[in-house]
Coordinates of C-alpha atoms in Angstrom, one line a residue:
X1 CA -55.8 128.8 68.6
X2 CA -54.9 132.1 67.0
X3 CA -52.5 131.8 64.1
X4 CA -49.5 134.1 64.5
X5 CA -47.3 135.4 61.7
X6 CA -43.6 135.1 61.7
X7 CA -41.3 137.7 60.0
X8 CA -37.6 137.2 59.4
X9 CA -35.5 140.2 60.3
X10 CA -32.1 140.4 58.5
X11 CA -29.3 142.5 60.0
X12 CA -26.0 143.2 58.2
X13 CA -22.7 141.7 59.4
X14 CA -19.9 142.1 56.9
X15 CA -20.7 139.9 53.8
X16 CA -23.3 138.0 55.8
X17 CA -26.8 138.7 57.0
X18 CA -27.8 137.7 60.5
X19 CA -31.3 136.3 61.0
X20 CA -33.7 137.0 63.8
X21 CA -37.4 136.3 63.7
X22 CA -40.3 138.4 64.9
X23 CA -43.3 136.5 66.3
X24 CA -46.3 138.8 65.9
X25 CA -48.1 137.7 69.0
X26 CA -50.1 139.9 71.5
X27 CA -46.8 139.9 73.5
X28 CA -44.4 140.1 70.6
X29 CA -41.2 138.1 70.6
X30 CA -37.9 138.2 68.8
X31 CA -36.0 135.0 68.4
X32 CA -32.2 135.6 68.4
X33 CA -30.6 139.0 68.3
X34 CA -27.6 139.0 66.0
X35 CA -24.8 141.2 67.2
X36 CA -24.5 144.6 69.0
X37 CA -25.5 146.6 65.9
X38 CA -28.4 144.4 64.8
X39 CA -31.3 145.7 66.8
X40 CA -30.8 149.4 65.7
X41 CA -29.5 148.7 62.1
X42 CA -31.6 145.7 61.2
X43 CA -34.6 145.1 63.5
X44 CA -35.8 148.7 63.9
X45 CA -36.3 149.4 60.2
X46 CA -37.5 145.9 59.4
X47 CA -40.2 146.2 62.1
X48 CA -41.2 149.7 61.0
X49 CA -41.7 148.3 57.5
X50 CA -44.4 146.0 58.8
X51 CA -45.9 148.6 61.1
X52 CA -44.5 147.2 64.3
X53 CA -42.3 148.9 67.0
X54 CA -39.3 147.5 68.7
X55 CA -40.4 149.1 72.0
X56 CA -43.3 146.7 72.0
X57 CA -41.2 143.5 72.0
X58 CA -41.9 141.6 75.3
X59 CA -39.9 138.4 74.8
X60 CA -36.3 137.9 73.6
X61 CA -35.9 134.2 73.0
X62 CA -32.3 133.0 72.5
X63 CA -31.8 129.6 70.8
X64 CA -28.2 129.3 72.1
X65 CA -25.3 131.3 73.4
X66 CA -23.1 132.0 70.3
X67 CA -22.1 135.7 69.8
X68 CA -24.0 136.1 66.5
X69 CA -27.2 135.1 68.3
X70 CA -26.9 136.8 71.7
X71 CA -24.7 139.7 70.7
X72 CA -27.6 142.1 70.3
X73 CA -29.6 140.9 73.4
X74 CA -28.6 143.6 75.8
X75 CA -29.1 146.3 73.1
X76 CA -32.5 145.0 72.2
X77 CA -33.5 144.7 75.9
X78 CA -32.5 148.4 76.3
X79 CA -34.7 149.4 73.3
X80 CA -37.7 147.7 74.9
X81 CA -37.2 149.9 78.0
X82 CA -35.8 146.8 79.8
X83 CA -39.3 145.4 79.8
X84 CA -38.7 142.3 77.6
X85 CA -38.0 138.9 79.2
X86 CA -34.6 137.6 78.1
X87 CA -34.7 133.8 77.9
X88 CA -31.9 131.3 77.4
X89 CA -31.2 127.7 78.4
X90 CA -29.2 127.5 81.7
X91 CA -26.3 125.6 80.0
X92 CA -25.7 128.5 77.7
X93 CA -26.5 131.2 80.3
X94 CA -22.8 131.9 80.9
X95 CA -22.4 133.1 77.3
X96 CA -24.9 135.9 78.0
X97 CA -23.5 136.8 81.4
X98 CA -19.9 136.9 80.4
X99 CA -17.8 137.9 77.3
X100 CA -15.0 135.9 78.8
X101 CA -17.0 132.7 78.6
X102 CA -16.7 132.9 74.8
X103 CA -12.9 133.1 75.1
X104 CA -12.8 130.1 77.4
X105 CA -15.0 128.1 75.0
X106 CA -12.4 128.9 72.2
X107 CA -9.4 128.0 74.4
X108 CA -10.8 124.7 75.6
X109 CA -12.2 123.7 72.2
X110 CA -11.2 124.6 68.6
X111 CA -8.4 126.9 69.8
X112 CA -6.4 123.9 70.8
X113 CA -5.9 123.0 67.1
X114 CA -5.7 126.3 65.4
X115 CA -2.2 127.1 66.5
X116 CA -2.9 130.8 66.4
X117 CA -0.8 132.8 68.9
X118 CA -3.2 135.7 68.4
X119 CA -6.3 133.5 68.8
X120 CA -7.2 134.5 72.4
X121 CA -6.7 138.2 71.6
X122 CA -8.9 137.9 68.5
X123 CA -11.8 136.2 70.2
X124 CA -11.5 138.7 73.1
X125 CA -11.7 141.6 70.7
X126 CA -14.6 140.0 68.8
X127 CA -16.6 139.4 72.0
X128 CA -15.9 143.0 73.1
X129 CA -17.0 144.4 69.7
X130 CA -20.1 142.4 68.9
X131 CA -21.7 141.6 72.3
X132 CA -23.7 144.7 73.3
X133 CA -23.6 144.0 77.0
X134 CA -23.2 141.3 79.6
X135 CA -26.4 140.6 81.4
X136 CA -28.3 138.2 83.6
X137 CA -31.1 136.5 81.8
X138 CA -34.5 137.2 83.2
X139 CA -35.5 133.5 82.7
X140 CA -33.3 130.4 82.6
X141 CA -34.7 127.4 80.8
X142 CA -34.2 123.6 81.2
X143 CA -36.5 122.5 78.4
X144 CA -40.2 121.5 78.9
X145 CA -41.5 125.0 79.7
X146 CA -44.4 126.7 78.1
X147 CA -44.2 130.5 77.6
X148 CA -47.4 132.6 77.2
X149 CA -47.1 135.3 74.5
X150 CA -50.5 136.8 75.4
X151 CA -54.0 135.7 74.4
X152 CA -54.0 132.0 73.5
X153 CA -50.5 132.1 72.0
X154 CA -48.0 129.8 73.7
X155 CA -44.5 128.7 72.8
X156 CA -43.1 125.4 74.1
X157 CA -39.4 125.0 74.8
X158 CA -37.5 121.9 73.8
X159 CA -33.9 121.1 74.7
X160 CA -32.0 120.2 71.6
X161 CA -28.3 120.1 72.7
X162 CA -25.4 119.2 70.3
X163 CA -24.5 122.4 68.5
X164 CA -24.1 123.9 72.0
X165 CA -25.0 122.3 75.4
X166 CA -27.9 124.8 75.8
X167 CA -29.4 124.8 72.3
X168 CA -33.2 124.9 72.4
X169 CA -36.0 124.8 69.9
X170 CA -39.0 127.1 70.4
X171 CA -42.3 125.8 69.0
X172 CA -45.4 128.0 68.4
X173 CA -48.0 125.6 69.7
X174 CA -50.8 124.6 67.4
X175 CA -49.0 125.6 64.2
X176 CA -45.7 123.7 64.6
X177 CA -43.6 126.7 63.7
X178 CA -40.2 125.7 65.0
X179 CA -37.2 128.0 65.6
X180 CA -34.0 126.0 66.0
X181 CA -31.2 128.5 65.7
X182 CA -28.1 126.5 64.7
X183 CA -29.3 123.1 65.9
X184 CA -29.9 121.8 62.4
X185 CA -26.6 122.1 60.5
X186 CA -27.0 120.1 57.3
X187 CA -23.7 120.6 55.5
X188 CA -22.9 123.7 57.5
X189 CA -23.2 127.4 56.4
X190 CA -20.4 129.4 54.9
X191 CA -17.6 127.1 56.0
X192 CA -19.3 124.0 54.4
X193 CA -18.9 121.8 57.5
X194 CA -21.4 121.0 60.2
X195 CA -20.4 122.3 63.7
X196 CA -21.4 120.7 67.0
X197 CA -19.7 120.2 70.4
X198 CA -21.4 116.9 71.2
X199 CA -22.0 114.5 68.3
X200 CA -24.2 112.0 70.2
X201 CA -26.4 114.8 71.6
X202 CA -26.6 116.4 68.2
X203 CA -27.8 113.1 66.6
X204 CA -30.4 112.6 69.3
X205 CA -31.7 116.1 68.9
X206 CA -32.1 115.8 65.2
X207 CA -34.0 112.6 65.6
X208 CA -36.2 114.2 68.2
X209 CA -37.0 117.1 65.9
X210 CA -37.7 114.8 63.0
X211 CA -39.8 112.2 64.8
X212 CA -41.5 114.1 67.7
X213 CA -41.7 117.8 66.8
X214 CA -42.2 117.3 63.0
X215 CA -42.0 120.9 62.0
X216 CA -44.5 122.3 59.6
X217 CA -42.4 125.5 59.4
X218 CA -38.7 125.3 60.3
X219 CA -36.8 128.5 60.9
X220 CA -33.0 128.2 60.7
X221 CA -30.4 130.6 62.1
X222 CA -28.4 130.7 58.9
X223 CA -28.9 129.6 55.2
X224 CA -27.4 126.1 55.8
X225 CA -26.3 124.2 52.7
X226 CA -27.3 121.0 50.9
X227 CA -24.7 118.5 49.7
X228 CA -24.3 120.4 46.4
X229 CA -23.4 123.6 48.3
X230 CA -26.7 125.4 47.5
X231 CA -28.1 127.0 50.6
X232 CA -31.6 126.5 51.9
X233 CA -33.4 129.7 52.8
X234 CA -34.0 130.3 56.5
X235 CA -37.7 129.5 56.2
X236 CA -38.4 125.8 55.4
X237 CA -41.7 124.1 54.7
X238 CA -42.6 120.7 56.1
X239 CA -41.0 118.8 53.2
X240 CA -37.8 120.8 53.2
X241 CA -37.6 120.5 57.0
X242 CA -37.8 116.7 56.8
X243 CA -35.1 116.8 54.1
X244 CA -32.8 119.1 56.1
X245 CA -33.2 117.0 59.3
X246 CA -32.6 113.7 57.5
X247 CA -29.8 115.3 55.6
X248 CA -28.2 116.5 58.8
X249 CA -28.4 112.9 60.2
X250 CA -26.9 111.4 57.1
X251 CA -24.0 113.8 57.0
X252 CA -23.2 113.2 60.7
X253 CA -22.9 109.5 60.0
X254 CA -20.3 110.2 57.4
X255 CA -18.4 112.6 59.6
X256 CA -18.6 110.2 62.5
X257 CA -17.2 107.3 60.6
X258 CA -14.3 109.4 59.3
X259 CA -13.6 110.9 62.7
X260 CA -13.8 107.6 64.6
X261 CA -11.4 105.9 62.1
X262 CA -9.0 108.8 62.5
X263 CA -9.1 108.6 66.3
X264 CA -8.7 104.8 66.2
X265 CA -5.6 105.1 64.0
X266 CA -4.1 107.7 66.3
X267 CA -3.9 111.4 65.8
X268 CA -0.8 112.6 64.0
X269 CA 0.6 116.1 63.8
X270 CA 1.3 117.1 60.2
X271 CA 1.8 120.2 58.1
X272 CA -1.8 120.0 57.0
X273 CA -4.1 122.9 58.0
X274 CA -6.5 120.1 59.2
X275 CA -3.9 118.5 61.5
X276 CA -4.2 116.4 63.5
X277 CA -7.4 115.4 61.8
X278 CA -6.2 115.6 58.2
X279 CA -7.4 112.0 57.3
X280 CA -11.0 113.2 58.1
X281 CA -10.9 116.1 55.6
X282 CA -9.4 113.7 53.1
X283 CA -12.0 111.0 53.5
X284 CA -14.8 113.5 53.4
X285 CA -13.3 115.5 50.5
X286 CA -13.5 118.6 52.6
X287 CA -11.5 121.5 51.2
X288 CA -12.9 124.5 53.2
X289 CA -10.7 126.8 55.3
X290 CA -10.5 125.3 58.8
X291 CA -9.2 128.5 60.3
X292 CA -12.2 130.6 59.5
X293 CA -14.0 131.4 62.8
X294 CA -15.8 129.8 64.4
X295 CA -14.1 126.8 62.7
X296 CA -16.8 124.2 62.7
X297 CA -14.3 121.6 61.5
X298 CA -12.2 121.7 64.7
X299 CA -15.2 122.3 66.9
X300 CA -16.8 119.0 65.7
X301 CA -13.5 117.1 65.6
X302 CA -12.9 118.1 69.3
X303 CA -16.5 116.9 70.0
X304 CA -15.7 113.4 68.6
X305 CA -12.4 113.3 70.4
X306 CA -14.0 114.3 73.7
X307 CA -17.2 112.1 73.4
X308 CA -16.4 109.3 71.0
X309 CA -15.1 106.9 73.6
X310 CA -18.1 107.5 75.9
X311 CA -20.6 107.4 73.0
X312 CA -19.2 105.3 70.2

């Protein structure tokens, strides 16, 4: 099987960089697309620097539906002359089709705890600003598919729900290069807390990645952090990948124990910014700002509240 090279493409977003990955196959692919400005500001110059052209991209592979991963999809698709296939899991498809879906996700999840009267307006404004266009995906995934990137290069699709219902891992067959987006959270990124909507699914997906996929190269959507706060890079070797996967599982156990105890004791409204989950932050020693979007603390706590009784 032909070995294909992978190139990280970094696009600016305020004080952060957003990461996409270029798979240098006969039919080139870009994994994740940043926000509306990312294709022109980040990808075009990064590809030119390695002698590649954005017009030649034939696959746009989306790991999940969050705005910092799908925001640039429409713009990138336009730059390919609308020739690229735009691929997303069916469960996250609404996030590509509709800016409003991002607002609904906020209102039904973390927004219930943030007590921000401007919250809906802020998320609406963000979706309008950073999603380059609503569009129908050209291919909807369920997991289990194999995509041909030309020649003998294939990518297999694996459903890894948890961070979102439609999170997927893309694996370059034969070289175990694995793109997981935000499905492997470790201690979270800038907010220092792991974010996922379904704890049981997240746990199962991490085990599947660790035991079945066994990445030789693991590509992360952000520089997720170890326990000491030091971030991994976004390109992990086999040993680091094992460590990050096991670390993510270990941290989830701690978060789960704290969340379940809090739920069993009964939720209480307090003046704490972590209310009604203040005991969780206290037990975990978490001191991050829970109001910073996309607020992984409340996203995960809502996940335990919603799923913990069905999946203790």
